[in-house]
Coordinates of C-alpha atoms in Angstrom, one line a residue:
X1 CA 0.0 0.0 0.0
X2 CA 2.8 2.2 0.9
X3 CA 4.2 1.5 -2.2
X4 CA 1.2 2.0 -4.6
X5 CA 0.8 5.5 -2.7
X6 CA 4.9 6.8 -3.5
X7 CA 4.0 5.7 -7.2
X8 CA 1.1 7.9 -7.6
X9 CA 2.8 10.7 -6.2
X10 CA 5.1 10.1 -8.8
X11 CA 3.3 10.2 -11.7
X12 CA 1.5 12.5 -10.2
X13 CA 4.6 15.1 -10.1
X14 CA 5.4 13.7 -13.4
X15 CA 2.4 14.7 -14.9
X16 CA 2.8 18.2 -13.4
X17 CA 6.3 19.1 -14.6
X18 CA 5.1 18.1 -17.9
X19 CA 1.6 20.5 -18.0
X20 CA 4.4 23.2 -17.1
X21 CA 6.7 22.8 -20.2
X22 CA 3.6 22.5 -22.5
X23 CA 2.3 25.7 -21.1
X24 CA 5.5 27.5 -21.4
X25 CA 6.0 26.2 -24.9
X26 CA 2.3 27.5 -25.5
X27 CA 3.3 30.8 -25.0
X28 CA 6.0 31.3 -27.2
X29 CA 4.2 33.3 -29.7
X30 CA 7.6 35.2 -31.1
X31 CA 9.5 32.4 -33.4
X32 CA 10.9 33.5 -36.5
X33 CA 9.8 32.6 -40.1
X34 CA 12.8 30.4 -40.5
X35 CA 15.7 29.5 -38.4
X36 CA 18.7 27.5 -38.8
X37 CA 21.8 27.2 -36.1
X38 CA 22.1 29.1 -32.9
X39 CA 24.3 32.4 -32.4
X40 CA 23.6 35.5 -29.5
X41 CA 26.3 37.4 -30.2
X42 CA 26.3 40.3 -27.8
X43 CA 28.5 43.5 -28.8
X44 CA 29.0 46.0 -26.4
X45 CA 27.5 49.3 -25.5
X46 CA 28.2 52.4 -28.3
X47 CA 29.7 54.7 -25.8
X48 CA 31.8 52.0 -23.7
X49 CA 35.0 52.9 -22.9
X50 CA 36.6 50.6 -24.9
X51 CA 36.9 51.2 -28.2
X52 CA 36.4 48.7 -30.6
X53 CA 38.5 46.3 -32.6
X54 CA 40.0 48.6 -35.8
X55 CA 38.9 51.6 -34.2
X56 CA 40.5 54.6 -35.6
X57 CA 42.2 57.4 -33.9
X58 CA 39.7 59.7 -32.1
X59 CA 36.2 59.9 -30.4
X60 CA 33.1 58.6 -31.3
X61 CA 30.1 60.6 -32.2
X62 CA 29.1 62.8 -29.5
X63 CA 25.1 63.0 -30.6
X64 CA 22.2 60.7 -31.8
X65 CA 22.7 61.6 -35.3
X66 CA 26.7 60.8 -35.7
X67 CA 27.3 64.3 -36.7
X68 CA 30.5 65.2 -35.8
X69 CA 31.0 68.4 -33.2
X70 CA 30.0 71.5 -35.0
X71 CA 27.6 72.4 -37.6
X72 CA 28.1 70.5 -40.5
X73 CA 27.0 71.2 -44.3
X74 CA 24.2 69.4 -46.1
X75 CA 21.3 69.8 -48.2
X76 CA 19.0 71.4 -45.3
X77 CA 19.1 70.9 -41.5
X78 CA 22.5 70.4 -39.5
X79 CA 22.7 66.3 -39.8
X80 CA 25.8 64.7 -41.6
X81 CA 25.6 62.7 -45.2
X82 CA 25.2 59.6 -44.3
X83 CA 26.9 59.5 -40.7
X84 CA 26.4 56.6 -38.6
X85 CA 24.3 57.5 -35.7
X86 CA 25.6 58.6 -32.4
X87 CA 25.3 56.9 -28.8
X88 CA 22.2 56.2 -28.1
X89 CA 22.1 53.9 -24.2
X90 CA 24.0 52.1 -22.3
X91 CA 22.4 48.6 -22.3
X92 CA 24.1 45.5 -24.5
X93 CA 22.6 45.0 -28.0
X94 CA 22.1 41.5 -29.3
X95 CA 23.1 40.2 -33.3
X96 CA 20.2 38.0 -34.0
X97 CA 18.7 36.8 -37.2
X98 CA 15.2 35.8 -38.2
X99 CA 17.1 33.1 -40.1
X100 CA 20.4 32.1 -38.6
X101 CA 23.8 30.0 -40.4
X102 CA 25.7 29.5 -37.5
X103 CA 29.5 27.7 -38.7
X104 CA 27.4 25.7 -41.6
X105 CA 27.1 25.5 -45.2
X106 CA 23.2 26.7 -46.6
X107 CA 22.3 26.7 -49.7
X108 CA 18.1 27.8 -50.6
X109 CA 15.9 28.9 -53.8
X110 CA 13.2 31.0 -54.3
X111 CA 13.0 31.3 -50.0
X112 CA 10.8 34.5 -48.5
X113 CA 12.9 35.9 -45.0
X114 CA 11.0 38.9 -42.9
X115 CA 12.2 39.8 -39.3
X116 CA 9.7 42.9 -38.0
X117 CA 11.1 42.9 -34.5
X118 CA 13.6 45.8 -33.2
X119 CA 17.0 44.7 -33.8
X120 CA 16.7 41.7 -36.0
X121 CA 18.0 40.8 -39.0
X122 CA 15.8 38.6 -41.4
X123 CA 19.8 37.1 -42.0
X124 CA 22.4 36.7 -39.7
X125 CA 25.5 34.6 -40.7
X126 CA 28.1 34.2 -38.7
X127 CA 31.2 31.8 -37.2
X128 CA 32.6 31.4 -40.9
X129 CA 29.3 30.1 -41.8
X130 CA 28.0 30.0 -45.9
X131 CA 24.8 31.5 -47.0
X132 CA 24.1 30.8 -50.5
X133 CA 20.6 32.2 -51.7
X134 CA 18.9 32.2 -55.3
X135 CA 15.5 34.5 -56.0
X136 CA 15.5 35.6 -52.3
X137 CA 12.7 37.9 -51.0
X138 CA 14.3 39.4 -48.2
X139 CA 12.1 41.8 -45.8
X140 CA 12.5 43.9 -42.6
X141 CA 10.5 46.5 -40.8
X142 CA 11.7 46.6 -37.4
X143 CA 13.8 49.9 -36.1
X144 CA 17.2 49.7 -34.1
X145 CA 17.6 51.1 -30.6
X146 CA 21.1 51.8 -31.5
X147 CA 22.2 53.9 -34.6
X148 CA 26.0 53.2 -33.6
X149 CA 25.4 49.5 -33.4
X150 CA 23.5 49.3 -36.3
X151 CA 26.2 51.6 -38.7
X152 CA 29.8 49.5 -36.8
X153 CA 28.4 46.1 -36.4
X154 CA 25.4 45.6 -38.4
X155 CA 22.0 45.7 -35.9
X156 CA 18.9 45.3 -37.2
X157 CA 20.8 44.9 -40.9
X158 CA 18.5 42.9 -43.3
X159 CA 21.3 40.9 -44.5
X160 CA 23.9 40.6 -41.7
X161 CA 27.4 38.5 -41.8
X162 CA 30.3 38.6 -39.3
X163 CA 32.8 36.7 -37.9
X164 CA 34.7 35.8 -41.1
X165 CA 31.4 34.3 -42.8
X166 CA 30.3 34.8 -46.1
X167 CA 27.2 35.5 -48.1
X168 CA 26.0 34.8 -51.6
X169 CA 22.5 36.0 -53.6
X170 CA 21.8 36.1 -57.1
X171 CA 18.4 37.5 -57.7
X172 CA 15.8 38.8 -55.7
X173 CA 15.1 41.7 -53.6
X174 CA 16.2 43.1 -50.3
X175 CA 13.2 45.8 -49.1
X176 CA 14.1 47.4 -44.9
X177 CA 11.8 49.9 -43.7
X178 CA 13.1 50.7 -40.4
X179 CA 15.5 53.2 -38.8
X180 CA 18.9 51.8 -38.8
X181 CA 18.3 48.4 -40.8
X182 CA 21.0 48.9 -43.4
X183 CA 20.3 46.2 -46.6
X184 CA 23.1 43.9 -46.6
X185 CA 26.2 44.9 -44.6
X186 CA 29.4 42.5 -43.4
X187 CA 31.3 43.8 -40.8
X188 CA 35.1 42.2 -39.8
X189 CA 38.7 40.8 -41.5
X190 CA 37.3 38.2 -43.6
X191 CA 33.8 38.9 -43.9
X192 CA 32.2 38.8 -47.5
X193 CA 28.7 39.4 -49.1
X194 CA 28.5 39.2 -52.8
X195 CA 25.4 40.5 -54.4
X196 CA 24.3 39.8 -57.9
X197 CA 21.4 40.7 -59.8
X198 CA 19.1 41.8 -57.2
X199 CA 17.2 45.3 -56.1
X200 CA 17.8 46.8 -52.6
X201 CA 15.1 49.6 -50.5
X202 CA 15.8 51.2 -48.1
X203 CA 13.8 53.5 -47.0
X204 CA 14.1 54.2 -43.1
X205 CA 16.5 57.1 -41.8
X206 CA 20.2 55.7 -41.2
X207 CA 19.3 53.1 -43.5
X208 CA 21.9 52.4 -46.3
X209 CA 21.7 50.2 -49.1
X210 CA 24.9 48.4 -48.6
X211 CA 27.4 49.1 -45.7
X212 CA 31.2 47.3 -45.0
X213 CA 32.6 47.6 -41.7
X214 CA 35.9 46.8 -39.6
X215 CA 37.7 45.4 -42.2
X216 CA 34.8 43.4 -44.5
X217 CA 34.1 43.1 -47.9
X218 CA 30.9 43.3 -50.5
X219 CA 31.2 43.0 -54.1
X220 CA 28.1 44.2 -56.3
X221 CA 27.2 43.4 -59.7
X222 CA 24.1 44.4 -61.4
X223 CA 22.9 45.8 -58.1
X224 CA 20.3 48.5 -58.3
X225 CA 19.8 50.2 -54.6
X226 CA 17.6 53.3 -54.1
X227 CA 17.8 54.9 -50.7
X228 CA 15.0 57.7 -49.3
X229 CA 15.2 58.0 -45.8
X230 CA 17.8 61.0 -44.2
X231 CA 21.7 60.0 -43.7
X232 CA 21.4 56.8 -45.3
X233 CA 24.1 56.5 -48.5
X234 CA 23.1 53.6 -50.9
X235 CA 27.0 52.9 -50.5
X236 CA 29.0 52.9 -47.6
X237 CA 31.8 52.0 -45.4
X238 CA 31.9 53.0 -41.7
X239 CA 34.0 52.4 -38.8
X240 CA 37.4 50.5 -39.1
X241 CA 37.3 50.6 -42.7
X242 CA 35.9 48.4 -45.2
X243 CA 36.1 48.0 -49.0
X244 CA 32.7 47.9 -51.2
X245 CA 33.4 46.7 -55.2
X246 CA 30.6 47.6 -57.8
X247 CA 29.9 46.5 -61.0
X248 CA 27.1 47.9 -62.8
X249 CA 24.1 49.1 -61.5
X250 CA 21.9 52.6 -61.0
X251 CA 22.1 53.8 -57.7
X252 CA 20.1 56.4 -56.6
X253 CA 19.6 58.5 -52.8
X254 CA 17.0 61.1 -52.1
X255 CA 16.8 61.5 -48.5
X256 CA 18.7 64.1 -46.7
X257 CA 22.2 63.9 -46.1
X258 CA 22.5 60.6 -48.2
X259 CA 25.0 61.6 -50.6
X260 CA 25.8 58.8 -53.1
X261 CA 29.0 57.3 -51.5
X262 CA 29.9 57.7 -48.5
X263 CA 33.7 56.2 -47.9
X264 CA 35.5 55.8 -44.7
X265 CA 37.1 52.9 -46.5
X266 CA 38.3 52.1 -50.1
X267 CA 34.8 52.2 -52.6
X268 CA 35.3 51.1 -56.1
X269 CA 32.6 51.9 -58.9
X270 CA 32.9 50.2 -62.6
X271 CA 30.5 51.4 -65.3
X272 CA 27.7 52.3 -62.6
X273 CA 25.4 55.1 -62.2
X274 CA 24.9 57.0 -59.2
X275 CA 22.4 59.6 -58.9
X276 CA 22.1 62.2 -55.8
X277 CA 19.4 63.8 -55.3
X278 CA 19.6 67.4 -53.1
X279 CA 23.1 66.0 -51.9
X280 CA 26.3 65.6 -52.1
X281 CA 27.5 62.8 -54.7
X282 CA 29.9 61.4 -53.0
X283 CA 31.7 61.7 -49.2
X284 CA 35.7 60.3 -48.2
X285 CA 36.0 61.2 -44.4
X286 CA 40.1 60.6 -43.5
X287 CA 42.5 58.5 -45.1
X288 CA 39.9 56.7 -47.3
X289 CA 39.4 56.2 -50.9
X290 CA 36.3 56.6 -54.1
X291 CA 37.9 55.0 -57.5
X292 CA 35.5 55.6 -60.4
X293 CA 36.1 53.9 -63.7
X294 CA 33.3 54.6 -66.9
X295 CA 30.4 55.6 -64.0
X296 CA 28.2 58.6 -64.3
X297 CA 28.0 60.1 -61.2
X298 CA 25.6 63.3 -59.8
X299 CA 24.6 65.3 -57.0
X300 CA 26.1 68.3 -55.3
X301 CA 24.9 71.2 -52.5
X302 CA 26.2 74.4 -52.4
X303 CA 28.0 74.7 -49.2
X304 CA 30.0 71.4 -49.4
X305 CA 30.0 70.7 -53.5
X306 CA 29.7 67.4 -55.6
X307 CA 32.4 65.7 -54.1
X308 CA 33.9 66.5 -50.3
X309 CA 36.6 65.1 -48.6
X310 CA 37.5 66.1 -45.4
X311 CA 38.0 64.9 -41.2
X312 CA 35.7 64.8 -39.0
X313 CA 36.6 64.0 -35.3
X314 CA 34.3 61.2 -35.1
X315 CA 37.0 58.2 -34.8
X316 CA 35.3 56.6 -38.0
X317 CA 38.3 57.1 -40.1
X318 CA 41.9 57.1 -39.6
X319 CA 43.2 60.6 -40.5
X320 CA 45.3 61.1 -43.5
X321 CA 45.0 61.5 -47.4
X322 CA 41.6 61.4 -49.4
X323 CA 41.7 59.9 -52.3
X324 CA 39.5 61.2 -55.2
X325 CA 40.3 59.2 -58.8
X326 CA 37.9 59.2 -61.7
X327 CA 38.9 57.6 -65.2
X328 CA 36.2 58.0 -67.9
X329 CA 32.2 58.4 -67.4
X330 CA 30.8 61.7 -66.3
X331 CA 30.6 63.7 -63.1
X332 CA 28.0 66.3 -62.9
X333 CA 28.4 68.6 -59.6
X334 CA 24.9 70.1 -59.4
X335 CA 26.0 72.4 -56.4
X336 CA 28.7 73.8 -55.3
X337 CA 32.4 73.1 -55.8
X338 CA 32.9 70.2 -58.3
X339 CA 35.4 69.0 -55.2
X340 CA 35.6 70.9 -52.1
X341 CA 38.3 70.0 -49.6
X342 CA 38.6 71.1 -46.0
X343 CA 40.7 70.3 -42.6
X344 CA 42.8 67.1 -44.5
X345 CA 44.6 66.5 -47.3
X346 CA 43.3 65.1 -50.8
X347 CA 44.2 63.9 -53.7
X348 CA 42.5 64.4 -56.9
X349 CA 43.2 62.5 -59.9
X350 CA 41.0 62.8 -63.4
X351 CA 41.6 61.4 -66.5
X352 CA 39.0 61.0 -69.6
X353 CA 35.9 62.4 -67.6
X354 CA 33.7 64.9 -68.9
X355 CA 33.4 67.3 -65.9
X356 CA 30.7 69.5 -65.0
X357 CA 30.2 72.1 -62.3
X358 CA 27.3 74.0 -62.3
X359 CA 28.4 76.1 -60.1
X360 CA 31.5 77.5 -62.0
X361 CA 33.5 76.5 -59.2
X362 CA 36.0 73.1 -59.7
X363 CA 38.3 72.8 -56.8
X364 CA 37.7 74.5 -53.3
X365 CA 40.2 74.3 -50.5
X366 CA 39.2 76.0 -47.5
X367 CA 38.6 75.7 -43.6
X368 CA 34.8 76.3 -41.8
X369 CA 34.0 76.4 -38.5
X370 CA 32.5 73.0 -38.6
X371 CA 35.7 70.4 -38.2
X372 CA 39.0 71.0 -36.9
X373 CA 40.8 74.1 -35.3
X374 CA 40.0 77.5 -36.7
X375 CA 43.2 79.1 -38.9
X376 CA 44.7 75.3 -39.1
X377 CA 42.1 73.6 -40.4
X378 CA 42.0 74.6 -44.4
X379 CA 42.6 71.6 -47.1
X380 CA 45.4 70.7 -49.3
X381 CA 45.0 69.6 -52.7
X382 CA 47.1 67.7 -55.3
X383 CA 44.8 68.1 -58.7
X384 CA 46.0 66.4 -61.7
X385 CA 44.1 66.4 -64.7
X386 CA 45.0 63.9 -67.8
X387 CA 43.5 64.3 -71.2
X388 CA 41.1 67.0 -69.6
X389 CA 38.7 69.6 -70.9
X390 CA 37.7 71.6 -67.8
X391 CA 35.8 74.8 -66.9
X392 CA 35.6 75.9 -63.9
X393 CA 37.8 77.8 -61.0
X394 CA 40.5 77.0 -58.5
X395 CA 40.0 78.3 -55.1
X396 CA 42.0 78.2 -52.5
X397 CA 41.3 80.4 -49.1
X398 CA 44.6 81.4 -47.2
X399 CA 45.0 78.7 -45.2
X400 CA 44.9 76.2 -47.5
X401 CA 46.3 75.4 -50.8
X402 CA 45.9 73.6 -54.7
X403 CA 48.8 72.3 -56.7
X404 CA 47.6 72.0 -59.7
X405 CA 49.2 69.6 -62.8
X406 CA 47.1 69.5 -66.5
X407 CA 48.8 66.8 -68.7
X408 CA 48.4 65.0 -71.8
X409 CA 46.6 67.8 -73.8
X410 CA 44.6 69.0 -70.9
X411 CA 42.9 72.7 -71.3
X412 CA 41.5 74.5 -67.8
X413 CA 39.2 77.2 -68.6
X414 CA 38.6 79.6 -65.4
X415 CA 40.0 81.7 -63.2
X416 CA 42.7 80.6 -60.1
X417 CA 42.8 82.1 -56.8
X418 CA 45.8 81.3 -54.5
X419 CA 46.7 77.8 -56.5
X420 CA 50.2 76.6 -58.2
X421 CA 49.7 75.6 -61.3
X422 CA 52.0 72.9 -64.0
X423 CA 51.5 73.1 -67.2
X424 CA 53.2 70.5 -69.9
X425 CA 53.9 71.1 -73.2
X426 CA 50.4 69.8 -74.4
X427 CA 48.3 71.8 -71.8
X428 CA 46.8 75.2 -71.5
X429 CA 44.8 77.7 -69.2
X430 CA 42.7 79.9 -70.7
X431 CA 42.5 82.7 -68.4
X432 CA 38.7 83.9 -67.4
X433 CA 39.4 86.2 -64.6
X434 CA 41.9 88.5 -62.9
X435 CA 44.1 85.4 -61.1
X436 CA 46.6 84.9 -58.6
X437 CA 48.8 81.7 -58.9
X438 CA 51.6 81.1 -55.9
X439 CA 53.9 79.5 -58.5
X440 CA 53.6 78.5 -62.3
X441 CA 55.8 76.0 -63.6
X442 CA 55.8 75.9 -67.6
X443 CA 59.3 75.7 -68.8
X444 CA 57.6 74.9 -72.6
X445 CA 55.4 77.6 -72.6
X446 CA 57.7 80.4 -72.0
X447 CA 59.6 82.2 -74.8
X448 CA 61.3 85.2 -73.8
X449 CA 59.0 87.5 -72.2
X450 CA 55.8 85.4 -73.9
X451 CA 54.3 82.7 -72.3
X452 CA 52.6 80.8 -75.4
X453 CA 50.4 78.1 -73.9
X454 CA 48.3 80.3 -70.9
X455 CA 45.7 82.2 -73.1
X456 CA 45.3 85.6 -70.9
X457 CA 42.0 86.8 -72.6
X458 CA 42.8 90.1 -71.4
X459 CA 43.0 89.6 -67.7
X460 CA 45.8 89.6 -65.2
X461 CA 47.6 86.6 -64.0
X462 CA 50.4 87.5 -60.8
X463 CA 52.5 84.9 -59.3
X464 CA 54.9 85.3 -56.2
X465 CA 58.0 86.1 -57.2
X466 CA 59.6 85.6 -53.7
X467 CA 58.8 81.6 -54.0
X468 CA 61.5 79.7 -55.3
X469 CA 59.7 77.5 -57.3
X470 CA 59.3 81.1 -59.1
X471 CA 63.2 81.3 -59.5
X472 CA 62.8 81.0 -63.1
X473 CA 60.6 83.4 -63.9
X474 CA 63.2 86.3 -62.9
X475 CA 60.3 88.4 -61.2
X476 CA 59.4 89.4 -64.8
X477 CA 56.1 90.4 -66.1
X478 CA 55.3 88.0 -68.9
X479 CA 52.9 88.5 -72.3
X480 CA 50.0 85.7 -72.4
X481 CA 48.6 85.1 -76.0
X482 CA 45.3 86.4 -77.0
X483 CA 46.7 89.9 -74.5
X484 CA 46.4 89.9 -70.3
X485 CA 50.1 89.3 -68.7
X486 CA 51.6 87.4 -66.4
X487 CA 53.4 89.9 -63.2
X488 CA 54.8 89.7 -60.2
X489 CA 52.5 90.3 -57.3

């Protein structure tokens, strides 16, 4: 008897434990539309005091909108093109995925992936795992609680891989309407998505189309990516560099503050076109790159241009050299300066592009009061121009400068304000207002007291004769063809 009695108690409790897992299980409302593997990867806060792996030199944003101390240009209100988003809590944020490859090998067709909750991804690969999708429909609509997370390590991304994975689609479509949820965006050494064929939406504020981070990789062909919420650049790079390859393609941005490319890495554009609307084309904060080969490329404001590249004391981007080089395709600067330049160094390199600024300004070098020290913080400009027909002036305010070289047959039709200027023996200036060059270097030009290959129109050109790199003009006042004469200042 005593022993019948202990054996219903036991099945008893049995029976009890078991009604409480099925009820719990009941409840669990929440479960993704697909999900394979397991990761919680937990990243720490924005504004810990730890800076994170490939970090450059320098603070982080100081405000919700990334924009660096300072009023900085744009289109209309005081936000940055494109910035990442500043520190927004203290709390941990959570890498999760609607659909998860955690260390495997996936391959699907024709599969629908949606994630609507804050902070998801509908993909999340990581732990060197391999995603390889056909005809995805890829959708998200849930917002980040962290614009820092979600431009360094990828939160609430539609497409997210880390952690040296990598990420494959060929067709399909990738559609996010939330704040923060970039489209597709890899983010550390070793990290790839490739992207062929398909379309990409974003069209929540801080949402990009594509965005590499910390050292990752994405390589676009016949990607088309429109953009329409504010500070969200179809292409990007952000913190700790990245490097973005594109193929083909119409890209197109129409929010404010989303200028075309935004690069605090290396972007490369082949035979693309990239069209900005009410902002600036294109964006190289630090020591970063743009490399456009056959691409037409448009957009421009009138404060910071078509093109900017300058430093920003965000930490996004290690501080050194812009680089700006276009071969072929057209450039159309609807705005401002066709490149404007402040508080870094930049070079500029054309060759075979049909440039256009509407603004009759090409090069601008100049300090503001938004970035760096006041009276230290003008730009530096190394302009070379190969094979080039271009109108437009060089301006350089007294704290900065432009060395500008026109090779290979090049013509520069404009004015030049506080600029040194090369000519070879194939190139000209043709002189369209009263201009003042720190030094002239043209040893083919100049016969006698007639310089044969700067076309004075009539107007003034003086140089300073107290430069060396003047030695060889004598401090002589020289005759330009078609009258107007070169002088000592």
């Amino acid at each position: 008897m005593t022993k019948k009695r202990i054996f219903s108690a036991s099945i008893l409790l049995m029976l009890l434990i078991a009604a409480l897992v099925g009820s719990a299980a009941a409840t669990d409302t929440t479960s993704p539309v697909k999900t394979t593997g397991v990761a919680d990867t937990t990243i720490a806060p924005s504004n810990s005091s730890m800076a994170p792996s490939g970090t450059p030199p320098g603070a982080p944003p100081d405000n919700i909108s990334g924009t660096p101390p300072g009023n900085p240009p744009g289109s209309t209100g005081d936000g940055m093109m494109g910035q990442p988003g500043g520190s927004t809590g203290t709390a941990d944020y959570t890498l999760s995925g609607a659909f998860t490859v955690d260390n495997q090998t996936i391959a699907e067709s024709n599969g629908t992936y949606t994630a609507s909750t804050t902070n998801q991804s509908a993909i999340y690969v990581t732990n060197n795992g391999n995603l390889t999708l056909t005809n995805a429909t890829i959708l998200t609509s849930g917002n980040t609680s962290s614009s820092d997370a979600s431009s360094f390590y990828g939160l609430n991304g539609a497409v997210l891989a880390n952690n040296g994975s990598t990420v494959t689609i060929t067709g399909g479509n990738i559609t996010t309407t939330g704040s923060g949820a970039n489209g597709a965006i890899p983010t550390g050494n070793g990290t790839t998505i490739n992207l062929f064929g398909i379309n990409i939406t974003a069209s929540g504020d801080g949402g990009h189309g594509v965005m590499a981070t910390l050292g990752a990789a994405l390589n676009l062909v016949d990607v088309n990516i429109s953009t329409t919420g504010s500070h969200g650049a179809p292409l990007a790079t952000d913190r700790g560099s990245g490097t973005v390859n594109v193929t083909r393609g119409t890209i197109n941005s129409s929010g404010t503050d989303s200028p075309g490319i935004y690069s605090t890495g290396v972007i490369n554009v082949t035979d693309a076109t990239i069209i900005s609307n009410g902002t600036e084309a294109g964006v190289i904060e630090g020591f970063n790159s743009i490399n456009l080969k056959n691409t037409t490329l448009s957009g421009g404001v009138e404060k910071t241009g078509g093109i900017m590249v300058y430093q920003s004391a965000s930490g996004d981007a290690a501080t050194g050299t812009g680089n700006v080089t276009i071969n072929g395709g057209t450039y159309t600067a609807t705005a401002g300066p066709a490149f404007y330049v402040t508080n870094t160094d930049a070079n500029i390199n054309l060759t075979g592009v049909n440039v256009t600024a509407a603004s009759g300004t090409l090069v601008k070098a100049a300090g503001g009061s938004q970035w760096g020290t006041n009276g230290t913080n003008g730009g530096i400009v190394n302009f070379t121009a190969d094979g080039e027909t271009l109108n437009g002036s060089l301006v350089a305010d007294n704290i900065s400068s432009i060395a500008a070289t026109l090779t290979n047959g090049s013509t520069l039709n404009g004015a030049i304000t506080n600029a040194s200027l090369t000519l070879n023996s194939t190139s000209t200036w043709s002189v369209t207002g009263n201009s003042t060059l720190t030094a002239l270097t043209d040893s083919s030009g100049i016969s006698g007291n007639v310089i044969t290959n700067i076309i004075g129109n009539g107007f003034t050109v003086t140089y300073d004769k107290n430069l060396t790199q003047n030695s060889t003009l004598d401090g002589k006042t020289y005759t330009l063809t078609n009258g107007g004469n070169l002088t000592p200042a």
